[in-house]
GROMACS .gro file of C-alpha atoms in nm:
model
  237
    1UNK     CA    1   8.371   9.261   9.308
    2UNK     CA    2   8.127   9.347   9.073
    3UNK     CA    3   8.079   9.708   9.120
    4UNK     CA    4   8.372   9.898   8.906
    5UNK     CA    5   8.481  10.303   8.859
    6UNK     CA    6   8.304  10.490   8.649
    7UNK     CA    7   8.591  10.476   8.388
    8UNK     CA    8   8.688  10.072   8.409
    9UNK     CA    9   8.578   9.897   8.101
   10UNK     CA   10   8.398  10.092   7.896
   11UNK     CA   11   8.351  10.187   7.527
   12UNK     CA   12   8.573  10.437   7.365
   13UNK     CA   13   8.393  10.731   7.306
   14UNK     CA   14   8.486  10.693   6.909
   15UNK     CA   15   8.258  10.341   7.024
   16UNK     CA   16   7.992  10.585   7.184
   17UNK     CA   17   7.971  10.785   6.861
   18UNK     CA   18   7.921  10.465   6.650
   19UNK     CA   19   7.661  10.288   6.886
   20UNK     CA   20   7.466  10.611   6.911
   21UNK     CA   21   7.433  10.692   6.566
   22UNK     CA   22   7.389  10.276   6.494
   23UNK     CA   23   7.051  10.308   6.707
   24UNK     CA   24   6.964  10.615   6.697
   25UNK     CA   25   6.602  10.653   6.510
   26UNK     CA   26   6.620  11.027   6.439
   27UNK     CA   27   6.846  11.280   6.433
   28UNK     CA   28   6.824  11.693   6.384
   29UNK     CA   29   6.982  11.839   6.082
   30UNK     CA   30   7.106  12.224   6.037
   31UNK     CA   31   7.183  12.343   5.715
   32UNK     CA   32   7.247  12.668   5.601
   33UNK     CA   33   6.859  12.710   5.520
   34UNK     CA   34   6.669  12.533   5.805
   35UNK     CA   35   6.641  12.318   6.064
   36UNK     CA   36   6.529  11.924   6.035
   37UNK     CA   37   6.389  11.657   6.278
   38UNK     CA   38   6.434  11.346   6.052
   39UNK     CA   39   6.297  11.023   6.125
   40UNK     CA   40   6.351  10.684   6.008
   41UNK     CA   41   6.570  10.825   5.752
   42UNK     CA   42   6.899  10.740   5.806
   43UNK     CA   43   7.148  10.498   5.771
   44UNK     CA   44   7.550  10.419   5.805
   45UNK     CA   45   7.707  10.225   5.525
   46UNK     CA   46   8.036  10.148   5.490
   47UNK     CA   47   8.117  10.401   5.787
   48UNK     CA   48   7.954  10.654   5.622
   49UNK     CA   49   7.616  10.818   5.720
   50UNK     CA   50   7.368  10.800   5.434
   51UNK     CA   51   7.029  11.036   5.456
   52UNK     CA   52   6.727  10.873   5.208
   53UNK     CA   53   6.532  11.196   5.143
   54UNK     CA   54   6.261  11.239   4.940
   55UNK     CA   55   6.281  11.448   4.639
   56UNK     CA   56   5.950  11.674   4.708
   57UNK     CA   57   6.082  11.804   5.032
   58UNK     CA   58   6.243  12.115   5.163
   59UNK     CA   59   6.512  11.938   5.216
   60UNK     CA   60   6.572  11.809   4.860
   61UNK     CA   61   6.526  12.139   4.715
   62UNK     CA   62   6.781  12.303   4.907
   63UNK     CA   63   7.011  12.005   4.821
   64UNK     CA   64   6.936  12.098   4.472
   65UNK     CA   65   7.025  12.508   4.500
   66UNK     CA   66   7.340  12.421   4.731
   67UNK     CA   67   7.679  12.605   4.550
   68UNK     CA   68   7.880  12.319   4.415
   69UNK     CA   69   7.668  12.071   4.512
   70UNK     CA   70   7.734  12.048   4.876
   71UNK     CA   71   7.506  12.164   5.190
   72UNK     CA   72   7.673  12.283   5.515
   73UNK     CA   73   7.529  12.053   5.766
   74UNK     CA   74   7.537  11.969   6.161
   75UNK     CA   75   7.403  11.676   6.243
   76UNK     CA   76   7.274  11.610   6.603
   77UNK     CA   77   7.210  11.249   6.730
   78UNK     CA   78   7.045  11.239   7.177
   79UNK     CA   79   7.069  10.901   7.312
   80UNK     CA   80   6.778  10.878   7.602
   81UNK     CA   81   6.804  10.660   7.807
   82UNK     CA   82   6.483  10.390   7.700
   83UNK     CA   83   6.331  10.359   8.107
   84UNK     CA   84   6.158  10.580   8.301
   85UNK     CA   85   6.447  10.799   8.503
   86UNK     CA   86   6.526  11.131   8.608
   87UNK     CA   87   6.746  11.306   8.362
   88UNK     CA   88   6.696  11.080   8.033
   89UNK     CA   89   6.947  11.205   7.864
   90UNK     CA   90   7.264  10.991   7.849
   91UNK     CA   91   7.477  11.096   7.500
   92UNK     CA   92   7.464  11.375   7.247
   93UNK     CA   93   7.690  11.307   6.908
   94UNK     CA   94   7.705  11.562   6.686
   95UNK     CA   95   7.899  11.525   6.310
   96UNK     CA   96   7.917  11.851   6.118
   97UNK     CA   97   8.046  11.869   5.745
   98UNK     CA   98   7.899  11.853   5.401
   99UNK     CA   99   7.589  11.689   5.258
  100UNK     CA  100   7.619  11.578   4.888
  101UNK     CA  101   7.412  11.347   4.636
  102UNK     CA  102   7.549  10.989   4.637
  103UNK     CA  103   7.484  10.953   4.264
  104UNK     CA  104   7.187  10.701   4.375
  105UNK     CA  105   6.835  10.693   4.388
  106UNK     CA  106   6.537  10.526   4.500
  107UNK     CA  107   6.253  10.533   4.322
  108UNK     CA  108   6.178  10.918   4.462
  109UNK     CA  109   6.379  10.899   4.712
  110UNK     CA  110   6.782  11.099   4.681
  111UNK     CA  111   7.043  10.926   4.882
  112UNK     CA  112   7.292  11.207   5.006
  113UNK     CA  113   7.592  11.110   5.206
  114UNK     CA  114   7.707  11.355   5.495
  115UNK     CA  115   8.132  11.394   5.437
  116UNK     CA  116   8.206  11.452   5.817
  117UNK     CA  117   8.518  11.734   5.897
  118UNK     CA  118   8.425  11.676   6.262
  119UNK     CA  119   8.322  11.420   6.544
  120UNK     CA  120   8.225  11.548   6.860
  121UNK     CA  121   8.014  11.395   7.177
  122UNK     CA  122   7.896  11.528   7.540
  123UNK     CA  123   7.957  11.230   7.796
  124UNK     CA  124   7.949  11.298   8.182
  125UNK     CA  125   7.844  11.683   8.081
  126UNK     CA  126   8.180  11.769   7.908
  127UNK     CA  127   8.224  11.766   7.524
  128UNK     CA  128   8.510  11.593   7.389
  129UNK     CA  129   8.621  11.619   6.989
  130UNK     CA  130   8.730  11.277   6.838
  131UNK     CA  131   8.907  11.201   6.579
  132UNK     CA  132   8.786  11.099   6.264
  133UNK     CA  133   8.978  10.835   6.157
  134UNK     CA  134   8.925  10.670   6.512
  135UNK     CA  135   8.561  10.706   6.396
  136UNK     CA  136   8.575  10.537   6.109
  137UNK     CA  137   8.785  10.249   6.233
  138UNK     CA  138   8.556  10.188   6.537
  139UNK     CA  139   8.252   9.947   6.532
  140UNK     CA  140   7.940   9.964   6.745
  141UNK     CA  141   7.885   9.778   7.062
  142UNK     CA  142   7.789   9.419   7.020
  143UNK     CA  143   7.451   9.495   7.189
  144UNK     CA  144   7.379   9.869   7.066
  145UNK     CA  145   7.105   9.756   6.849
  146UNK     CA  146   6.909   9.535   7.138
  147UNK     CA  147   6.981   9.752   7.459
  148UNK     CA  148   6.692   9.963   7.425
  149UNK     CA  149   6.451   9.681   7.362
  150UNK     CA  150   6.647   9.475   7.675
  151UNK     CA  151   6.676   9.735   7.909
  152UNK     CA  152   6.301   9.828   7.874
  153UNK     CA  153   6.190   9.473   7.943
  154UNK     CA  154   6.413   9.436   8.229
  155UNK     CA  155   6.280   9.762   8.370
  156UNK     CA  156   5.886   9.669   8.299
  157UNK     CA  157   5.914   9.258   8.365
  158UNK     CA  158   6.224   9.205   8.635
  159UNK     CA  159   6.223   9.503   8.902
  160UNK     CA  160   6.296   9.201   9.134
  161UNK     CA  161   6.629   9.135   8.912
  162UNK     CA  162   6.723   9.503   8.918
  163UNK     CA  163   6.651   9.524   9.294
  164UNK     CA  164   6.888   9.205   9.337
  165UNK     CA  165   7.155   9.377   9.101
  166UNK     CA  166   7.126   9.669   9.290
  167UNK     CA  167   7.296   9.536   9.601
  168UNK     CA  168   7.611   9.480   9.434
  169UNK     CA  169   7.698   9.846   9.473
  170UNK     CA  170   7.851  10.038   9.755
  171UNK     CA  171   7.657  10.064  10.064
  172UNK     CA  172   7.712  10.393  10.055
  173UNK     CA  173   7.550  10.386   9.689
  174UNK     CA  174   7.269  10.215   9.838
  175UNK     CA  175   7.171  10.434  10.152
  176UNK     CA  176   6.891  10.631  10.127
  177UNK     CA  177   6.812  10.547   9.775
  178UNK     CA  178   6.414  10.551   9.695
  179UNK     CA  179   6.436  10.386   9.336
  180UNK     CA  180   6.658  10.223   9.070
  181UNK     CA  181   6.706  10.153   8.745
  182UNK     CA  182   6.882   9.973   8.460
  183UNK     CA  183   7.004  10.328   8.296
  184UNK     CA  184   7.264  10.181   8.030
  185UNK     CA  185   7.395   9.855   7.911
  186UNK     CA  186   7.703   9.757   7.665
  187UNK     CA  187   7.909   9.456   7.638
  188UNK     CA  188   8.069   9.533   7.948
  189UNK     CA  189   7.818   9.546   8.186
  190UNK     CA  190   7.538   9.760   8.305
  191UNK     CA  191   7.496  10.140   8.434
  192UNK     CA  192   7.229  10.145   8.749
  193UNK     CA  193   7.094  10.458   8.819
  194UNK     CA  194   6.990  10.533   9.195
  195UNK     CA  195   6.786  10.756   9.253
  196UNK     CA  196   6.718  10.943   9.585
  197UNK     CA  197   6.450  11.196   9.762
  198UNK     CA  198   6.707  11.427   9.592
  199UNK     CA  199   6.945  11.372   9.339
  200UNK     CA  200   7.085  11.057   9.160
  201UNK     CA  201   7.386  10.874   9.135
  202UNK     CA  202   7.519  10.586   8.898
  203UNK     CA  203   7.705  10.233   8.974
  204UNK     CA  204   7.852  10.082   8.721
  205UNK     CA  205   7.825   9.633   8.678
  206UNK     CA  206   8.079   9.428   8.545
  207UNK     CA  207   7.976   9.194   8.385
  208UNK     CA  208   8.260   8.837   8.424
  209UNK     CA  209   8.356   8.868   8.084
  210UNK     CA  210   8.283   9.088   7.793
  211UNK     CA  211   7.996   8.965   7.585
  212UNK     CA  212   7.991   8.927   7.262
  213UNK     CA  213   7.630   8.949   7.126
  214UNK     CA  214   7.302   8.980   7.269
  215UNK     CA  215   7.238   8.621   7.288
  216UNK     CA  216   7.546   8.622   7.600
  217UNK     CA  217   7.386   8.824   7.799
  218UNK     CA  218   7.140   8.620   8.002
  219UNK     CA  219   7.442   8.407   8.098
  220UNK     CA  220   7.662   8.740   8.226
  221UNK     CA  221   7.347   8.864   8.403
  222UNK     CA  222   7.259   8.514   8.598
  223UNK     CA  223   7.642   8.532   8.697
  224UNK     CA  224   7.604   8.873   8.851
  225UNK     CA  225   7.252   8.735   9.013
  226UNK     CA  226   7.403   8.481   9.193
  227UNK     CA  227   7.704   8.684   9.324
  228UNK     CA  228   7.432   8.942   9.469
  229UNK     CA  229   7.273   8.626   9.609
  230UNK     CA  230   7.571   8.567   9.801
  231UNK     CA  231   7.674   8.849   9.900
  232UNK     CA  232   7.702   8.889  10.317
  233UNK     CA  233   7.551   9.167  10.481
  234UNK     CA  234   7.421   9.327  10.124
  235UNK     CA  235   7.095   9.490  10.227
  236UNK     CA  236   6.790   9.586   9.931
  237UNK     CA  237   6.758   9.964   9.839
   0.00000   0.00000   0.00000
């Protein structure tokens, strides 16, 4: 059966953190002198999260007037989900710790690196702490980078494939439901959300075998397509 638990197969939350913060195009920043929305200007390298700020901003100042060289800072990272659903938001990752000058630079651009003292993410609406070192070991999901971009197209282009997916889950899952939609996707499978006149409830997807990049995924989802196919007595949402 293709329908799983909620908590079969699926990425560490040390996995979460990394995938989020992988794809993730902005992020908020507290420091001890303001607050930041910063787009587009982040990256991880070597495990390590890198900020490419410019040196005429508020930002870079503060860096500059920071006691021994290193800025408080909480970083916050929201992972929404990239269709149209109720209650968007899927993951928040937050990192707090210290903010200090790489020794690099970029034309006029300062790269600082953020030295993290703590991991923490909000997943099913409780917030669990993780440890570092299980941070730093873990990689992103295979497909992190391209769900967004795959889940949108299967949301705007195939609402006949999600309606087929969709009868792989419970019937009770299925009764009543008004609309649903590809919520989530790692190498494991998907996350349907079903959506009712009130409320909303996920299934989870297996997918037959783990995949290993983005290119394996058509073959995983044309598996699950033709078990929905075949399933007896599955009626549409």
């Amino acid at each position: 059966m293709a329908v799983a638990p909620a908590r079969t197969a699926e990425l560490s939350h040390a996995e979460r953190i990394r995938s989020v913060v992988a794809a993730a195009d902005s992020l908020s920043l507290t420091t001890p002198g303001a607050s930041y929305d910063l787009m587009a200007m982040h990256t991880v390298e070597n495990g390590r999260l890198t900020l490419r700020v410019p040196d005429d901003t508020p930002l870079a100042a503060e860096m500059v007037c920071a006691p021994r060289g290193a800025l408080g800072a909480l970083v916050e990272f929201t992972d929404i989900a990239p269709v149209r659903a109720r209650d968007r938001i899927r993951t928040r990752v937050t990192l707090s710790g210290w903010l200090s000058p790489s020794g690099r630079r970029h034309g006029n651009v300062v790269i600082l690196g953020l030295d993290p003292a703590r991991a923490g993410i909000q997943w099913h609406g409780r917030v669990q702490h993780v440890a570092l070192d299980a941070v730093f070991s873990a990689e992103p999901d295979a497909i992190a980078l391209q769900e967004a971009a795959m889940l949108g197209h299967l949301d705007d282009d195939h609402r006949d494939v999600v309606a087929l997916l969709a009868r792989l889950a419970a019937p009770e899952v299925r009764r009543g439901v008004v609309d649903v939609r590809p919520y989530a996707m790692d190498r494991y499978g998907f996350t349907l959300r079903y959506e009712y006149a009130q409320g909303h409830r996920d299934a989870r997807l297996l997918f037959p075998a783990p995949v290993r990049d983005a290119a394996e995924v058509g073959v995983q989802v044309e598996a699950l397509l033709a078990h929905a196919r075949h399933c007896r007595g599955a009626s549409r949402p």
